[in-house]
């Protein structure tokens, strides 16, 4: 079971991300047209069918994609300017680990996130090994990432983000390939993270306790409110659609 949400605690350093009148085109698809969001809460869940726009929203929020119209702001500053001033503010854990992982070995991949902080390669590798050892994964350090399972690669992606420690963590279906202990550990890590965390998932139990969940439907915000309410509304809608198609 996921850990209880700790949104009531005040130690979270919440950044202020906002999306204003955003239009996003990907290929020939208009994903968003006039999307407005203020993302202030320390824990925000993102749910909705495949193709609803969850990944597209995360790509906008971390600056991988630029809107054709409208703005994405971090603390009131256009995201690209904010990132140029101070890199490493918003980090994305990709849905597919192979889109994220760059280096051949686990320790090099984890060390990558520390280099922007000014660490030498040697010190970065040493810190990566320490983190792995703390998690009883010391033997992963020299291993080839390609020789890990999908779920293990997803764990490496999470650890890279954890070690790089950006102010905002965007996790795109992070539970998808994890085994049950892996899911429980990640849920615990998310609950303990001092940063703002946004999580997209189809495993609703992982966001039900969040103070805020957004339900995206074909690029529009269908619902926005407390996790238990929005998750229940989405589940009821799915049940209705299944019934209607019987
Ligand atoms: N690389 C791409 N090129 C063109 N269209 C894309 C691409 N990726 C996603 N889309 C389209 O954008 C829409 C939103 O997709 P996406 O953000 O991946 O949804 P989700 O993550 O909720 O499944 C879908 O209609 C999808 O077909
Ligand atoms: Mg997606």
XYZ file of C-alpha atoms and ligand atoms in Angstrom:
274
model
C 0.000 0.000 0.000
C 1.245 3.507 -0.708
C 2.341 5.531 2.264
C -0.080 8.191 3.465
C 0.358 11.544 1.806
C 2.282 14.089 3.827
C 0.974 17.187 2.137
C -0.014 18.647 5.472
C 3.635 18.974 6.430
C 5.184 22.286 5.668
C 8.755 21.287 4.867
C 8.090 20.740 1.165
C 9.838 23.323 -0.980
C 7.020 23.814 -3.446
C 7.929 25.544 -6.657
C 5.199 27.351 -8.501
C 4.663 25.885 -11.935
C 1.933 27.291 -14.093
C 0.591 26.801 -17.568
C -1.207 29.731 -19.196
C -3.308 29.440 -22.330
C -1.111 26.678 -23.705
C -1.575 25.232 -27.133
C 0.614 22.213 -27.904
C 0.794 20.475 -31.223
C 2.638 17.160 -31.550
C 2.887 16.038 -35.145
C -0.567 16.596 -36.587
C -2.297 16.208 -33.199
C -3.374 19.231 -31.186
C -2.811 17.887 -27.689
C -3.722 21.022 -25.700
C -5.590 24.100 -26.800
C -6.004 26.789 -24.148
C -4.827 24.787 -21.140
C -4.540 26.744 -17.869
C -3.105 25.269 -14.673
C -1.503 26.469 -11.466
C 0.482 23.726 -9.813
C 1.237 24.834 -6.271
C 0.572 21.766 -4.166
C 3.430 19.583 -2.906
C 1.820 16.367 -4.238
C -0.209 16.288 -7.425
C -1.481 13.173 -9.193
C -2.232 13.013 -12.901
C -4.667 10.418 -14.220
C -6.566 9.699 -17.422
C -6.754 7.291 -20.357
C -3.878 6.556 -22.709
C -3.436 9.492 -25.039
C -5.088 11.981 -22.634
C -1.955 14.151 -22.535
C -0.173 13.146 -19.303
C 3.247 12.673 -20.878
C 2.772 15.765 -23.062
C 2.051 17.863 -19.961
C 5.202 16.599 -18.250
C 7.269 17.318 -21.367
C 5.975 20.900 -21.299
C 6.631 21.279 -17.580
C 10.267 20.214 -17.862
C 10.937 22.205 -21.016
C 11.408 19.256 -23.386
C 8.593 20.625 -25.559
C 7.669 24.266 -26.124
C 4.053 25.363 -26.501
C 3.011 26.869 -29.848
C 0.956 29.383 -27.915
C 0.791 30.411 -24.241
C 3.420 30.120 -21.538
C 4.863 27.705 -19.001
C 6.154 29.511 -15.925
C 8.298 28.505 -12.964
C 7.979 30.933 -10.058
C 6.545 33.459 -12.479
C 9.457 33.263 -14.921
C 9.204 31.669 -18.363
C 10.507 28.118 -17.918
C 13.367 28.378 -20.380
C 14.670 31.559 -18.763
C 14.280 30.019 -15.287
C 16.228 26.939 -16.392
C 18.956 29.028 -17.989
C 19.378 30.969 -14.722
C 19.522 27.813 -12.627
C 19.649 24.386 -14.254
C 18.314 21.237 -12.629
C 15.099 22.719 -11.281
C 12.584 20.369 -12.868
C 13.435 16.705 -13.438
C 11.441 14.102 -15.367
C 11.405 10.363 -14.814
C 10.422 9.036 -18.223
C 7.662 6.492 -18.720
C 10.095 4.405 -20.759
C 13.474 4.054 -19.002
C 15.226 3.680 -22.352
C 14.285 7.299 -23.173
C 16.046 8.474 -20.026
C 19.126 6.322 -19.615
C 22.217 7.548 -21.445
C 25.229 5.778 -19.943
C 26.198 2.102 -20.228
C 26.653 1.405 -16.495
C 24.427 2.082 -13.510
C 27.038 4.089 -11.589
C 27.793 6.341 -14.567
C 24.086 6.957 -15.134
C 23.567 7.964 -11.498
C 26.744 10.080 -11.512
C 25.438 12.050 -14.502
C 22.868 13.817 -12.329
C 25.583 15.099 -9.984
C 27.870 16.620 -12.605
C 25.788 19.829 -13.032
C 26.321 20.406 -9.290
C 30.018 20.824 -10.020
C 31.241 17.442 -8.775
C 34.211 15.741 -10.412
C 33.441 12.489 -12.204
C 35.295 10.577 -9.496
C 33.338 12.156 -6.624
C 30.073 11.748 -8.510
C 30.743 8.027 -9.025
C 31.642 7.678 -5.332
C 28.316 9.269 -4.320
C 26.436 7.064 -6.741
C 28.026 3.985 -5.165
C 27.117 5.242 -1.696
C 23.473 5.678 -2.664
C 23.369 2.179 -4.185
C 24.995 0.684 -1.077
C 22.442 2.439 1.160
C 19.750 0.642 -0.802
C 21.434 -2.777 -0.736
C 22.129 -2.443 -4.442
C 25.931 -2.079 -4.253
C 26.405 -4.841 -6.811
C 24.450 -2.853 -9.407
C 27.129 -0.123 -9.615
C 29.312 -1.579 -12.399
C 26.474 -3.462 -14.102
C 25.455 -2.763 -17.671
C 22.103 -0.979 -17.694
C 21.155 -2.999 -20.779
C 21.474 -6.159 -18.690
C 18.815 -5.061 -16.198
C 15.118 -5.841 -16.447
C 12.622 -3.115 -17.400
C 11.582 -2.722 -13.748
C 15.205 -2.540 -12.614
C 15.925 0.103 -15.261
C 12.928 2.041 -13.949
C 14.492 1.872 -10.485
C 17.747 3.258 -11.912
C 15.760 6.139 -13.419
C 14.210 6.909 -10.051
C 17.575 6.774 -8.281
C 19.096 9.114 -10.899
C 16.387 11.642 -10.191
C 16.731 11.192 -6.435
C 20.481 11.798 -6.559
C 20.190 14.781 -8.928
C 17.567 16.268 -6.555
C 15.807 18.834 -8.761
C 13.267 21.113 -7.017
C 10.336 19.537 -8.842
C 10.024 15.822 -9.620
C 7.808 14.755 -12.516
C 7.210 10.992 -12.479
C 5.564 9.576 -15.591
C 3.895 6.248 -14.771
C 6.766 5.348 -12.456
C 5.029 2.274 -11.016
C 4.300 0.684 -14.383
C 7.059 -1.949 -14.447
C 7.901 -2.209 -10.761
C 7.289 -5.341 -8.704
C 5.268 -4.971 -5.495
C 8.270 -4.330 -3.211
C 9.578 -1.831 -5.791
C 6.218 -0.032 -5.842
C 6.116 0.098 -2.045
C 9.672 1.471 -1.881
C 8.942 4.112 -4.510
C 5.723 5.137 -2.743
C 7.727 5.487 0.470
C 10.422 7.529 -1.301
C 7.794 9.811 -2.839
C 6.148 10.357 0.535
C 9.532 11.229 2.066
C 10.777 13.501 -0.753
C 11.185 17.101 0.380
C 10.456 18.312 -3.161
C 7.245 18.973 -5.024
C 6.237 15.722 -6.771
C 3.840 15.219 -9.683
C 2.953 11.598 -10.458
C 1.038 10.229 -13.419
C -0.305 6.719 -12.931
C -3.012 4.189 -13.725
C -2.508 2.651 -10.268
C -4.947 5.030 -8.614
C -4.176 3.841 -5.093
C -0.834 5.603 -5.390
C -2.450 9.038 -5.763
C -5.810 8.599 -4.036
C -4.492 10.141 -0.825
C -2.923 13.126 -2.613
C -4.393 16.505 -1.826
C -4.853 17.185 -5.526
C -5.363 15.000 -8.569
C -5.907 16.181 -12.144
C -7.938 14.030 -14.521
C -7.009 14.709 -18.109
C -9.322 13.706 -20.930
C -8.292 14.322 -24.539
C -6.093 17.242 -23.531
C -8.707 18.896 -21.309
C -9.008 19.005 -17.573
C -12.037 16.858 -16.823
C -11.674 17.106 -13.032
C -9.345 18.749 -10.544
C -9.683 18.212 -6.799
C -8.879 16.005 -3.811
C -7.395 12.638 -4.830
C -10.138 10.415 -3.428
C -12.872 12.405 -5.204
C -11.200 12.659 -8.589
C -10.091 9.006 -8.585
C -13.634 7.874 -7.678
C -15.093 10.040 -10.469
C -12.663 8.586 -13.010
C -13.390 5.011 -11.890
C -17.144 5.633 -12.140
C -16.687 7.060 -15.636
C -14.628 4.044 -16.743
C -17.324 1.709 -15.353
C -20.027 3.657 -17.228
C -18.089 3.503 -20.483
C -17.515 -0.251 -20.117
C -21.230 -0.784 -19.452
C -22.207 1.312 -22.439
C -19.945 -0.706 -24.711
C -21.324 -4.102 -23.548
N 5.676 11.851 -30.553
C 4.416 12.145 -30.872
N 4.071 12.634 -32.082
C 2.818 12.950 -32.389
N 1.791 12.819 -31.543
C 2.045 12.332 -30.319
C 3.360 11.976 -29.919
N 3.293 11.534 -28.646
C 2.009 11.610 -28.275
N 1.250 12.093 -29.280
C -0.197 12.327 -29.234
O -0.445 13.271 -28.216
C -1.617 12.918 -27.490
C -1.287 12.848 -26.020
O -0.361 11.785 -25.817
P 0.394 11.563 -24.458
O 0.744 12.862 -23.866
O 1.503 10.601 -24.718
O -0.745 10.876 -23.574
P -0.665 9.965 -22.257
O 0.697 10.139 -21.682
O -1.755 10.496 -21.383
O -0.923 8.566 -22.688
C -2.139 11.628 -28.104
O -3.161 11.949 -28.996
C -0.950 11.064 -28.825
O -1.362 10.320 -29.929
Mg 2.118 8.766 -21.202
